Amino acid sequence: MSIEVEERKLNPAVALPTLDESAPREPHRQFALKHEDCFVVADSYGDIRGSGDGLFRDDTRVLSRFRLFIGGRMPSLLGASLSQDNILFTANLTNLATVGPDGSETLPGVVHIERTRFIWHDRMYERVTFTNYSAREVSLPVRFDFDADFRDMFEVRGTTRSRRGRAHDALVGESGVTFCYEGLDNVARQSVIAFSMRPDQIHPHHAEFLILVGRHNRKALYLEVGQNEEIPSSDRFRAAAARARFAMRSKRRQGATVFSSGRVFNDWLTRTRADIALLTTDLETGPYPYAGIPWFSTAFGRDGVISALQMLWLNPELARGVLAFLARYQSTETSVFDDAEPGKIMHETRKGEMAILRELPFGRYYGGVDTTPLYVYLAWSYADRTGDDEFVDRMWDSLCAAIGWMEEVGARNRDGFVTYSRAADTGLFNQGWKDSADAIFHADGKIPRGPIALVEVQGYVFAAYQGMAVLAAKRGDAAKAAHWSTMAEKIRSAVEARFWMPDRNFYALAIDGEGRQCAVRASNAGHLLYVGLPSAERATSIAEQLLSGHLHSGWGVRTLADDEIPFNPMSYHNGSIWPHDTAICAAGLARYQERTSVVKLMSSMFEAAVRFNMRLPELFCGFTRAIGDAPIAYPVACLPQAWSAGSAFMMLQACLGIRIDGWKREINVERPRLPIGIDNIVIRHLAVGEAKVDLNFQRVGDRVVCYLGERHEGLVPLVVRS
């Protein structure tokens, strides 16, 4: 999911565009803040320049330009950072040589300028502090440029509209400016920029101040951007910041926490956990991890399910929230425009003007072929992790409707495969996780005809049938349990017979509408290992090739082998590296006892994260790693991205070999391994039923031992198999 594929989602004939002003600049050097459905993306200076950045509220950009100038020039950048909890962004700047209105000169580098910013309840708060280190008073001409274009997120991503609503003239007040826009959806949207000081000059798109700062003194200017006018002040800034930090602290404390003997490794896990907390939005149905900033800061079905699966062993409440939300919006009708059918689980939801007007189908869109089986699989996995039969009982009708949709689609072909073919031209051309228009192809690079059966989707379907069989048996319904067990084995046999490429000892990427294999080696086959579909012999072959130089770049698993015709390490899906994809492959390798390979993959991901300032982006380029090189960023990747952040914990679980049996209320650990360079790890406050315990892993010689530490509540059996 990226800006560059959006045009191709709407029109698959559109070629891969080059970067333009609609794309953000160097996302790994940009900084994002978020609270609920409001977020801001700005550069290291704290500036918003009006390309892919901005302040967004409900999928609308409400601040498209916001820049600070000192003496008519950009200040000099000293550094920028996010606080460890992801609440505060701070840019440290200093002045260049300036001349005041009275002709007085200020030498460069004598004034420290600190911009501190956060988001709280649909409002951006900022404090700009000027500290004078010179021997005399300085007079600083300070100017803020600003604008609000009220562009829909899809416009920011590059979609062209034939007409827009009415933008009113900016209203200029004594200490602020109000921008108003009346959309074609008859919704009035407003953005107010207010300052704590009265500007010396204020105009519709800029405000000017003459800031006098005594020697070795400081002065602070406060500003706010929100829907309504407020008077910014130090007290308001501090109070809102305290509430924001307290709320984030509560989110980060949900579930178990992980600590290790490695300081840098801990930094990665801390940042990763903070990113997941940042992206998690508290909806009426419970917590939901939004996909990623900036392009996908909303509830996505597939992304939410996979993020919940990654965090399930540590925080089951995330899975519960995802399941409850998706069940509420499960389709009950057929809609060509929305790609909806009864029982199908939602792919994406949006709140912007274009979605409300149905200029695009993404208001509530169901064009994801894998979301429904993944939803069922998550429900089974949650029940297995927690033993929460009461919740499953409440979900049962929804799960039966979802599995009913899968069976209905499977009945349309002799193999029972769940396939896709978009219902309307406005929908997604490809509907698996690799959803760009050129992601599914034959060995010669030609685009196949639908309906398409993706290999990993059939694995999810297999797992969903298996899970439903277990749940039905626990409910005492032997007939349904037997039926779904039979369906699972039917899918397994069909996948082994139809997708296997004997000449390449690998599974094909897909089968097209004519029954032909898309005979290419892609990372999708690794997802079959995750659900345990392949035989042991075939799993060994897949594992060997996933770790070979063709698929493993040295930083992670490529989406496509480098000897396939369409391979391009700079592409979105055809040779790049997606951390969540690598993590799923690693979890699959662990399922087949390839623990050494898991440690290798986790080491690669950790080393990549270090070079990305402790944050794994949505994806990065698939160039082969060389000594001394750093991974190469993909230019318009989301950062942070929920399932990229969650990858760290999915790989860690795969290394440690942990499985929690919620029904038996016990912890199972099988052949544990520790990441390279880590001698011990402790999982604190791990919930097992009503009990909470600490679980310790310690390297002893060439072995890893596991034992229970402090028991906070109750007793839990620990079963360790070496």
XYZ file of C-alpha atoms in Angstrom:
722
model
C 0.000 0.000 0.000
C 1.683 3.155 -1.145
C 1.015 6.425 -2.848
C 2.553 5.137 -6.040
C 0.079 2.306 -6.347
C -3.038 4.362 -5.699
C -3.387 5.491 -9.317
C -2.941 1.901 -10.405
C -5.594 0.768 -7.945
C -8.039 3.078 -9.656
C -6.775 2.364 -13.170
C -4.533 -0.683 -13.625
C -3.335 0.590 -16.975
C -1.579 3.546 -15.359
C 2.193 3.078 -15.397
C 4.340 3.308 -12.301
C 4.639 7.065 -11.713
C 7.788 8.900 -10.829
C 7.989 10.823 -7.602
C 6.333 14.214 -7.648
C 5.160 16.858 -5.254
C 2.280 14.706 -4.044
C 4.750 12.302 -2.413
C 6.494 12.935 0.892
C 10.195 13.626 0.829
C 12.430 11.000 2.404
C 9.889 9.510 4.840
C 12.642 8.000 6.979
C 13.700 11.600 7.692
C 10.196 12.805 8.475
C 8.453 12.724 11.813
C 4.890 11.669 12.543
C 2.679 12.290 15.550
C -0.807 10.872 16.006
C -3.738 10.780 18.362
C -6.905 8.904 17.380
C -7.949 10.122 13.874
C -5.635 13.130 13.745
C -1.970 13.046 12.754
C 0.781 15.322 11.518
C 3.791 14.616 9.311
C 6.586 17.184 9.103
C 10.269 17.338 8.282
C 13.249 17.601 10.625
C 12.775 21.370 10.915
C 9.181 20.868 12.023
C 8.061 22.373 8.722
C 5.122 21.288 6.571
C 5.844 22.100 2.954
C 2.645 20.990 1.240
C 3.784 17.875 -0.584
C 2.754 14.588 1.037
C 3.053 16.019 4.538
C 0.578 18.007 6.602
C -1.811 17.953 9.525
C -4.664 15.541 8.804
C -7.997 15.056 10.519
C -10.491 12.373 9.420
C -8.679 11.794 6.102
C -8.604 15.524 5.278
C -5.506 17.719 5.252
C -6.364 20.675 7.482
C -2.898 22.244 7.450
C -0.961 21.998 4.187
C 1.785 24.540 4.815
C 3.465 25.560 8.049
C 6.997 26.937 7.962
C 9.199 28.928 10.293
C 11.605 31.616 9.070
C 14.045 33.709 11.096
C 15.047 36.949 9.432
C 13.523 35.752 6.183
C 15.663 32.617 6.128
C 15.267 29.030 7.225
C 17.075 28.455 10.512
C 19.969 26.025 10.648
C 19.090 22.474 11.727
C 20.958 21.046 14.714
C 18.902 17.899 15.148
C 15.426 16.469 15.510
C 13.924 13.631 17.509
C 10.829 11.985 18.898
C 10.441 11.292 22.590
C 10.677 7.618 23.505
C 6.899 7.449 23.989
C 6.203 9.028 20.554
C 4.330 11.949 22.111
C 6.700 14.895 21.626
C 8.525 15.937 18.480
C 11.441 18.300 19.056
C 13.442 20.199 16.439
C 16.611 21.920 17.614
C 17.552 24.854 15.407
C 19.751 27.915 15.491
C 19.714 31.239 13.729
C 21.674 32.319 10.714
C 23.001 35.882 10.603
C 20.033 38.263 10.749
C 19.434 41.975 10.658
C 16.635 43.435 12.776
C 14.281 46.258 11.696
C 16.461 48.755 13.513
C 19.548 47.587 11.611
C 21.002 45.633 14.534
C 22.840 42.479 13.537
C 22.578 39.096 15.223
C 25.518 36.778 14.707
C 24.785 33.247 13.491
C 24.510 30.450 16.016
C 23.811 32.535 19.115
C 20.086 31.786 19.484
C 18.865 28.273 20.147
C 15.389 27.699 18.710
C 13.485 24.691 20.025
C 10.198 23.618 18.417
C 8.255 21.134 20.576
C 5.009 19.684 19.221
C 2.359 17.095 20.040
C -1.186 16.085 19.045
C -4.072 15.766 21.460
C -7.795 15.468 20.678
C -7.763 16.739 17.072
C -5.453 19.637 17.949
C -1.788 20.349 17.287
C 0.071 22.103 20.089
C 3.462 23.737 19.569
C 5.917 25.651 21.699
C 8.753 27.601 20.083
C 11.426 28.605 22.595
C 14.107 31.171 21.746
C 17.169 31.075 24.003
C 19.735 33.834 23.608
C 23.344 32.815 24.336
C 24.901 36.068 23.160
C 26.202 38.850 25.383
C 23.453 41.306 24.390
C 19.761 41.452 23.683
C 18.776 40.163 20.256
C 15.909 41.215 18.020
C 14.628 38.291 15.948
C 12.277 38.813 12.988
C 10.162 35.633 13.137
C 7.696 34.623 10.461
C 5.290 31.698 10.136
C 3.860 30.807 6.734
C 0.697 28.675 6.719
C -2.150 27.416 4.579
C -4.942 24.843 4.686
C -6.006 23.239 1.404
C -8.549 20.739 2.870
C -7.481 18.128 0.351
C -8.904 14.668 0.739
C -6.257 12.051 1.543
C -6.767 10.493 -1.893
C -6.079 13.864 -3.527
C -2.875 14.170 -1.529
C -1.980 10.690 -2.769
C -2.409 11.788 -6.377
C -6.040 11.223 -7.369
C -7.497 14.021 -9.502
C -11.028 15.306 -8.889
C -13.205 16.941 -11.530
C -14.505 19.453 -9.001
C -14.082 20.396 -5.361
C -16.060 22.231 -2.731
C -15.776 25.900 -1.884
C -12.774 27.303 -0.033
C -13.712 30.528 1.759
C -11.368 33.457 2.186
C -9.265 33.180 5.311
C -10.579 35.124 8.299
C -7.825 37.163 9.931
C -8.115 37.900 13.640
C -5.873 39.724 16.105
C -3.897 36.604 17.043
C -4.832 33.992 14.506
C -6.285 32.977 11.168
C -9.294 30.787 10.401
C -9.543 28.701 7.216
C -12.936 27.332 6.127
C -13.969 24.879 3.442
C -17.455 23.705 2.515
C -17.240 20.298 0.888
C -19.424 18.844 -1.814
C -20.670 16.550 0.951
C -22.159 19.651 2.663
C -19.745 19.268 5.557
C -18.101 22.475 6.766
C -14.477 21.926 7.733
C -12.498 24.509 9.650
C -8.910 24.999 10.743
C -7.866 27.743 13.174
C -4.235 28.781 13.717
C -3.848 30.757 16.944
C -0.797 32.312 18.655
C -0.166 33.152 22.308
C 1.337 36.530 21.295
C -0.313 39.078 19.111
C 1.673 39.202 15.834
C 3.171 42.499 14.718
C 1.680 41.728 11.323
C -0.860 39.092 10.431
C -2.134 38.195 6.978
C -4.227 35.365 5.493
C -1.154 33.170 4.958
C 1.560 34.428 7.280
C 2.186 36.056 10.628
C 5.235 38.107 11.647
C 6.680 38.720 15.103
C 9.604 40.720 16.383
C 10.878 38.615 19.268
C 13.124 40.437 21.752
C 15.225 38.134 23.913
C 17.513 39.477 26.599
C 21.054 38.242 26.945
C 21.246 34.765 28.433
C 17.472 34.747 28.556
C 14.672 32.925 26.789
C 11.206 33.582 25.465
C 8.495 31.100 24.412
C 5.764 31.442 21.802
C 2.817 29.018 21.925
C 0.502 28.167 19.068
C -2.332 25.749 18.396
C -4.058 24.437 15.288
C -7.534 22.987 15.747
C -11.146 23.059 14.629
C -12.066 25.847 17.051
C -10.325 28.955 18.296
C -8.590 28.741 21.657
C -6.032 31.034 23.286
C -2.700 29.170 23.452
C -0.719 29.426 26.667
C 1.928 27.690 28.712
C -0.718 26.234 31.020
C -2.755 24.796 28.150
C 0.387 23.318 26.566
C 1.552 21.655 29.763
C -1.866 20.315 30.714
C -2.549 18.816 27.303
C 0.980 17.336 27.096
C 0.533 15.694 30.494
C -2.769 14.141 29.439
C -1.265 12.935 26.157
C 1.682 11.307 27.915
C -0.523 9.682 30.532
C -2.791 8.214 27.824
C 0.196 6.866 25.914
C 1.671 5.389 29.087
C -1.574 3.496 29.646
C -1.486 2.113 26.099
C 2.117 0.992 26.387
C 1.365 -0.868 29.607
C -1.273 -3.063 27.974
C -0.102 -6.650 27.769
C 3.249 -8.168 28.684
C 6.551 -6.355 28.215
C 9.928 -7.635 27.025
C 13.372 -6.777 28.424
C 16.737 -8.159 27.323
C 20.420 -7.967 28.214
C 21.097 -5.921 25.062
C 20.790 -2.154 25.429
C 20.400 -1.424 21.714
C 18.068 -4.399 21.301
C 15.951 -2.975 24.130
C 15.883 0.398 22.393
C 14.458 -1.299 19.315
C 11.781 -3.153 21.268
C 10.881 0.007 23.196
C 10.503 2.079 20.028
C 8.581 -0.714 18.359
C 6.154 -1.028 21.255
C 5.717 2.749 21.270
C 4.941 2.720 17.535
C 2.246 0.101 18.013
C 0.769 2.152 20.855
C 0.918 5.299 18.710
C -0.969 3.640 15.858
C -3.523 1.934 18.105
C -6.770 3.882 18.210
C -9.399 3.328 20.880
C -12.641 2.675 19.012
C -16.048 1.875 20.498
C -15.317 -1.806 19.893
C -11.897 -1.698 21.555
C -8.292 -0.975 20.527
C -7.510 -1.154 16.804
C -4.028 -0.755 15.237
C -4.283 1.653 12.317
C -2.125 0.550 9.393
C 0.444 3.315 8.918
C 1.220 7.013 8.608
C 0.595 8.929 6.436
C -1.298 7.055 3.734
C -3.061 4.403 5.789
C -3.851 5.944 9.152
C -7.199 4.180 9.356
C -8.638 0.759 10.079
C -7.552 -1.812 7.494
C -8.856 -5.347 7.835
C -5.816 -7.327 6.722
C -3.309 -5.046 8.443
C -5.255 -5.031 11.678
C -5.552 -8.828 11.728
C -1.863 -9.426 11.026
C -0.789 -6.809 13.586
C -3.048 -8.501 16.139
C -1.561 -11.915 15.301
C 1.947 -10.517 15.782
C 1.078 -9.144 19.229
C -1.288 -11.927 20.318
C 1.149 -13.720 22.633
C 1.864 -10.478 24.492
C -1.428 -8.568 24.277
C -4.577 -10.530 23.356
C -6.779 -7.471 23.923
C -5.588 -6.065 20.607
C -6.944 -9.130 18.784
C -10.216 -8.882 20.668
C -10.615 -5.248 19.588
C -9.825 -6.047 15.954
C -12.276 -8.947 15.868
C -15.059 -6.921 17.469
C -14.633 -4.036 15.014
C -14.495 -6.239 11.921
C -17.499 -8.255 13.079
C -19.534 -5.067 13.492
C -18.851 -4.027 9.891
C -19.040 -7.451 8.263
C -20.904 -7.251 4.968
C -24.539 -8.392 4.893
C -25.289 -7.501 1.280
C -23.882 -7.622 -2.234
C -22.453 -4.411 -3.695
C -20.447 -4.320 -6.911
C -19.085 -0.850 -6.139
C -17.895 -1.870 -2.665
C -16.786 -5.384 -3.716
C -19.040 -6.616 -0.910
C -20.796 -9.960 -0.483
C -22.608 -11.361 2.566
C -20.136 -12.640 5.148
C -17.141 -10.837 3.724
C -14.853 -8.881 6.065
C -13.982 -5.252 5.416
C -10.704 -4.322 3.761
C -10.604 -0.562 4.418
C -12.648 2.317 5.793
C -12.301 6.058 5.207
C -13.959 9.238 6.537
C -12.964 11.839 3.946
C -15.081 13.822 1.527
C -14.375 11.596 -1.471
C -15.371 8.479 0.454
C -18.553 10.108 1.758
C -19.498 11.148 -1.797
C -18.612 7.640 -3.056
C -16.254 9.081 -5.640
C -14.170 6.078 -4.557
C -15.324 2.832 -2.946
C -13.069 3.077 0.098
C -15.594 4.506 2.563
C -16.220 0.923 3.557
C -14.564 -1.346 1.033
C -14.485 -5.143 0.964
C -12.064 -5.841 -1.894
C -9.562 -7.952 0.019
C -9.588 -11.677 -0.731
C -7.477 -12.659 2.279
C -9.093 -10.577 5.018
C -12.005 -12.957 5.614
C -9.992 -16.167 6.135
C -7.428 -14.234 8.196
C -10.275 -12.923 10.356
C -11.459 -16.461 11.058
C -7.906 -17.599 11.742
C -7.391 -14.717 14.189
C -10.588 -15.664 16.015
C -9.361 -19.231 16.458
C -5.880 -18.024 17.447
C -7.370 -15.645 20.032
C -9.489 -18.445 21.501
C -6.474 -20.769 21.593
C -4.355 -18.071 23.289
C -6.949 -17.022 25.874
C -9.543 -19.770 26.237
C -12.158 -16.993 26.001
C -15.089 -19.204 24.956
C -17.649 -16.553 25.904
C -16.266 -14.109 23.335
C -16.169 -16.836 20.678
C -19.820 -17.608 21.408
C -20.707 -13.986 20.725
C -18.657 -14.093 17.524
C -20.003 -17.416 16.304
C -22.661 -16.153 13.884
C -20.132 -13.778 12.332
C -17.547 -16.546 11.991
C -20.086 -18.860 10.368
C -21.054 -16.110 7.915
C -17.374 -15.564 7.066
C -16.704 -19.258 6.549
C -19.917 -19.457 4.522
C -18.589 -16.807 2.144
C -15.353 -18.781 1.778
C -17.244 -21.969 0.958
C -19.467 -20.169 -1.527
C -16.492 -18.684 -3.384
C -14.705 -22.040 -3.236
C -17.700 -23.778 -4.815
C -17.168 -21.688 -7.953
C -14.143 -23.801 -8.909
C -13.393 -27.506 -8.660
C -10.542 -27.115 -6.172
C -12.383 -25.066 -3.567
C -9.904 -22.197 -3.904
C -10.908 -18.741 -2.671
C -10.275 -16.466 -5.637
C -10.726 -12.810 -6.526
C -11.704 -10.768 -9.545
C -12.662 -7.211 -8.820
C -16.326 -6.412 -9.238
C -15.946 -2.809 -10.479
C -13.201 -0.884 -12.267
C -12.973 1.532 -9.336
C -11.848 -1.267 -7.013
C -8.493 -2.908 -6.454
C -7.099 -4.809 -9.412
C -5.206 -7.223 -7.157
C -6.741 -8.079 -3.808
C -4.090 -9.925 -1.820
C -1.527 -8.199 0.357
C 0.492 -7.551 -2.792
C -2.205 -5.319 -4.210
C -0.387 -3.228 -6.821
C -1.516 -3.919 -10.383
C 1.783 -5.494 -11.487
C 2.321 -7.711 -8.413
C 0.784 -10.913 -9.822
C 2.173 -12.207 -13.106
C 3.286 -15.205 -15.117
C 6.923 -16.240 -15.470
C 7.219 -14.175 -18.656
C 5.912 -11.097 -16.848
C 2.447 -11.123 -18.440
C -0.512 -10.169 -16.248
C -2.849 -13.171 -15.764
C -6.577 -13.242 -16.284
C -8.857 -13.702 -13.289
C -10.257 -14.998 -11.167
C -6.919 -15.388 -9.379
C -6.135 -17.929 -6.661
C -3.180 -16.697 -4.590
C -1.061 -19.337 -2.914
C -0.900 -17.684 0.519
C -4.656 -17.083 0.546
C -5.300 -20.803 0.170
C -3.037 -21.291 3.173
C -5.132 -18.856 5.188
C -8.285 -20.663 4.038
C -6.782 -23.974 5.147
C -5.975 -22.506 8.571
C -9.435 -20.946 8.885
C -11.156 -24.277 8.182
C -8.896 -26.027 10.673
C -9.577 -23.400 13.312
C -13.333 -23.538 12.819
C -13.226 -27.325 13.120
C -11.515 -27.012 16.513
C -13.974 -24.366 17.707
C -16.970 -26.382 16.511
C -15.698 -29.464 18.336
C -15.339 -27.456 21.547
C -18.924 -26.301 21.111
C -20.029 -29.934 20.791
C -20.933 -29.736 17.099
C -19.226 -32.865 15.768
C -20.876 -32.637 12.342
C -19.562 -29.153 11.592
C -16.168 -30.029 13.040
C -15.912 -33.011 10.687
C -17.125 -30.940 7.730
C -14.577 -28.185 8.228
C -11.784 -30.677 8.858
C -12.661 -32.253 5.519
C -12.638 -28.844 3.830
C -9.205 -28.112 5.284
C -7.770 -31.350 3.943
C -9.396 -30.734 0.559
C -7.630 -27.372 0.337
C -4.345 -28.862 1.497
C -4.479 -31.575 -1.162
C -5.471 -29.109 -3.878
C -2.648 -26.718 -3.001
C -0.087 -29.524 -3.003
C -1.369 -30.798 -6.354
C -1.979 -27.538 -8.209
C 0.557 -25.028 -6.870
C 3.672 -27.199 -6.541
C 6.302 -26.700 -9.266
C 8.313 -29.963 -9.385
C 10.995 -28.484 -11.622
C 11.643 -25.664 -9.162
C 10.776 -27.365 -5.852
C 8.649 -24.385 -4.898
C 5.029 -23.272 -4.828
C 3.701 -21.079 -7.633
C 2.668 -17.533 -6.799
C -0.885 -18.020 -8.052
C -3.186 -19.896 -10.413
C -5.028 -17.809 -12.983
C -8.563 -18.028 -14.298
C -7.504 -20.497 -16.993
C -5.996 -22.872 -14.439
C -2.397 -21.954 -15.329
C 0.303 -21.506 -12.717
C 1.956 -18.137 -12.258
C 5.201 -20.083 -12.082
C 7.437 -17.665 -10.178
C 9.170 -17.907 -6.803
C 7.894 -15.281 -4.415
C 7.826 -14.834 -0.655
C 4.103 -15.718 -0.636
C 5.020 -19.390 -0.379
C 6.584 -18.698 3.025
C 3.106 -17.942 4.363
C 2.174 -21.583 3.767
C 4.819 -22.535 6.311
C 3.221 -20.145 8.812
C -0.081 -22.065 8.724
C 1.582 -25.488 8.517
C 0.162 -26.606 5.179
C 3.213 -28.118 3.361
C 4.624 -31.553 3.972
C 7.899 -31.655 5.930
C 9.871 -32.473 2.778
C 8.453 -29.587 0.781
C 8.772 -27.236 3.732
C 12.505 -27.990 3.822
C 12.831 -27.002 0.171
C 10.896 -23.771 0.725
C 13.019 -22.940 3.773
C 16.267 -23.476 1.877
C 15.175 -21.208 -0.945
C 13.808 -18.476 1.334
C 17.267 -18.282 2.910
C 19.115 -18.506 -0.418
C 20.721 -15.484 -2.035
C 17.933 -15.243 -4.591
C 15.270 -14.471 -1.986
C 17.242 -13.384 1.083
C 19.039 -10.096 0.470
C 20.986 -10.122 3.728
C 18.498 -7.666 5.248
C 15.363 -9.776 4.905
C 13.292 -11.902 2.538
C 12.592 -10.304 -0.826
C 9.052 -10.356 -2.138
C 10.369 -11.880 -5.373
C 13.441 -13.943 -6.244
C 16.092 -11.889 -8.011
C 16.266 -14.263 -10.988
C 12.615 -13.798 -11.946
C 11.910 -11.617 -15.004
C 9.952 -8.789 -13.288
C 12.406 -8.519 -10.363
C 13.172 -4.944 -9.374
C 14.650 -4.238 -5.928
C 13.157 -0.725 -6.042
C 9.619 -1.888 -6.834
C 6.734 -1.904 -4.414
C 6.030 -5.645 -4.435
C 8.394 -7.249 -6.944
C 11.729 -7.460 -5.167
C 11.467 -5.144 -2.156
C 11.585 -6.284 1.480
C 8.548 -5.995 3.744
C 9.356 -6.636 7.410
C 5.942 -8.184 8.131
C 6.427 -10.583 5.211
C 9.851 -11.612 6.503
C 8.376 -12.081 9.990
C 5.600 -14.359 8.719
C 8.194 -16.411 6.846
C 10.272 -16.589 10.048
C 7.267 -17.778 12.059
C 6.699 -20.401 9.391
C 10.290 -21.578 9.593
C 9.916 -21.894 13.373
C 6.842 -24.065 12.883
C 9.042 -26.521 10.967
C 11.818 -26.316 13.587
C 14.117 -24.174 11.430
C 15.082 -22.187 14.507
C 18.605 -21.300 13.318
C 17.133 -19.687 10.202
C 14.726 -17.710 12.376
C 17.624 -16.324 14.428
C 19.355 -15.340 11.188
C 16.303 -13.489 9.878
C 15.725 -11.714 13.169
C 19.329 -10.591 13.227
C 18.937 -9.163 9.710
C 15.787 -7.264 10.672
C 17.332 -5.913 13.868
C 20.395 -4.666 12.009
C 18.144 -3.017 9.419
C 16.115 -1.367 12.187
C 19.270 0.055 13.756
C 20.123 1.739 10.470
C 16.559 3.089 10.191
C 16.815 4.776 13.608
C 15.099 1.870 15.382
C 12.022 1.947 13.137
C 11.319 -0.605 10.443
C 9.472 1.134 7.607
C 6.577 -0.339 5.669
C 9.135 -1.671 3.174
C 12.618 -0.976 1.879
C 14.564 -1.823 -1.264
C 15.719 -5.368 -1.930
C 19.323 -4.715 -2.958
C 21.842 -7.351 -1.903
C 23.602 -6.484 1.318
C 27.298 -5.715 1.109
C 29.821 -5.193 3.918
C 29.520 -1.675 5.295
C 26.298 -0.913 3.420
C 23.036 0.235 4.948
C 19.590 -0.851 3.740
C 18.184 1.455 1.084
C 14.926 3.218 1.905
C 11.875 3.037 -0.311
C 10.978 6.669 -1.080
C 7.270 6.743 -0.161
C 6.973 4.033 2.492
C 4.775 4.575 5.533
C 6.649 5.185 8.753
C 5.626 4.085 11.311
C 3.685 1.063 10.051
C 1.879 -1.254 12.470
C 2.687 -4.631 10.960
C 6.297 -3.587 10.393
C 6.581 -2.649 14.065
C 4.849 -5.857 15.148
C 7.311 -7.907 13.113
C 9.879 -7.624 15.912
C 7.583 -9.429 18.335
C 6.456 -12.076 15.838
C 10.105 -12.948 15.122
C 10.973 -12.899 18.817
C 8.175 -15.360 19.570
C 9.475 -17.552 16.744
C 12.980 -17.470 18.243
C 11.816 -18.260 21.751
C 9.418 -20.995 20.661
C 6.588 -19.773 22.917
C 3.004 -20.960 22.613
C 0.415 -20.209 25.283
C -2.435 -22.715 25.573
C -5.367 -20.686 26.824
C -7.631 -23.651 27.338
C -5.112 -25.606 29.434
C -3.784 -22.418 31.054
C -0.180 -23.385 30.429
C 2.934 -22.043 28.682
C 4.696 -24.262 26.156
C 8.255 -23.511 25.091
C 9.893 -25.596 22.385
C 13.594 -25.495 21.455
C 14.117 -21.864 22.484
C 16.825 -19.741 20.910
C 17.941 -16.256 21.791
C 18.718 -13.547 19.226
C 22.395 -13.126 18.369
C 24.245 -11.161 21.057
C 21.470 -11.487 23.641
C 22.196 -13.547 26.763
C 18.870 -13.247 28.549
C 15.320 -12.096 27.994
C 12.489 -11.716 30.472
C 8.812 -11.459 29.538
C 7.128 -9.579 32.361
C 3.469 -9.803 33.391
C 2.622 -12.450 30.801
C -1.096 -13.183 31.139
C -2.224 -16.820 31.096
C -5.870 -17.027 31.988
C -6.310 -15.052 35.204
C -2.660 -15.473 36.205
C 0.302 -13.228 35.389
C 3.904 -14.410 35.514
C 7.423 -13.458 34.459
C 9.051 -15.816 31.960
C 12.867 -15.905 31.804
C 15.207 -17.142 29.056
C 18.906 -17.490 29.865
C 21.830 -18.519 27.685
C 23.882 -21.217 29.430
C 26.791 -22.348 27.301
C 25.355 -23.436 23.968
C 21.880 -23.967 25.419
C 18.984 -21.683 26.326
C 17.135 -22.472 29.524
C 13.650 -21.220 30.333
C 12.094 -20.818 33.772
C 9.327 -18.955 35.540
C 10.330 -15.892 37.501
C 8.133 -13.821 39.742
C 4.496 -14.851 39.950
C 2.342 -11.772 40.160
C -1.030 -13.532 40.199
C -1.680 -17.266 40.302
C 0.255 -20.351 39.214
C 0.946 -21.366 35.606
C 2.399 -24.682 34.379
C 5.471 -24.320 32.150
C 6.268 -27.097 29.662
C 9.698 -26.858 28.040
C 10.824 -29.155 25.227
C 14.417 -28.977 24.135
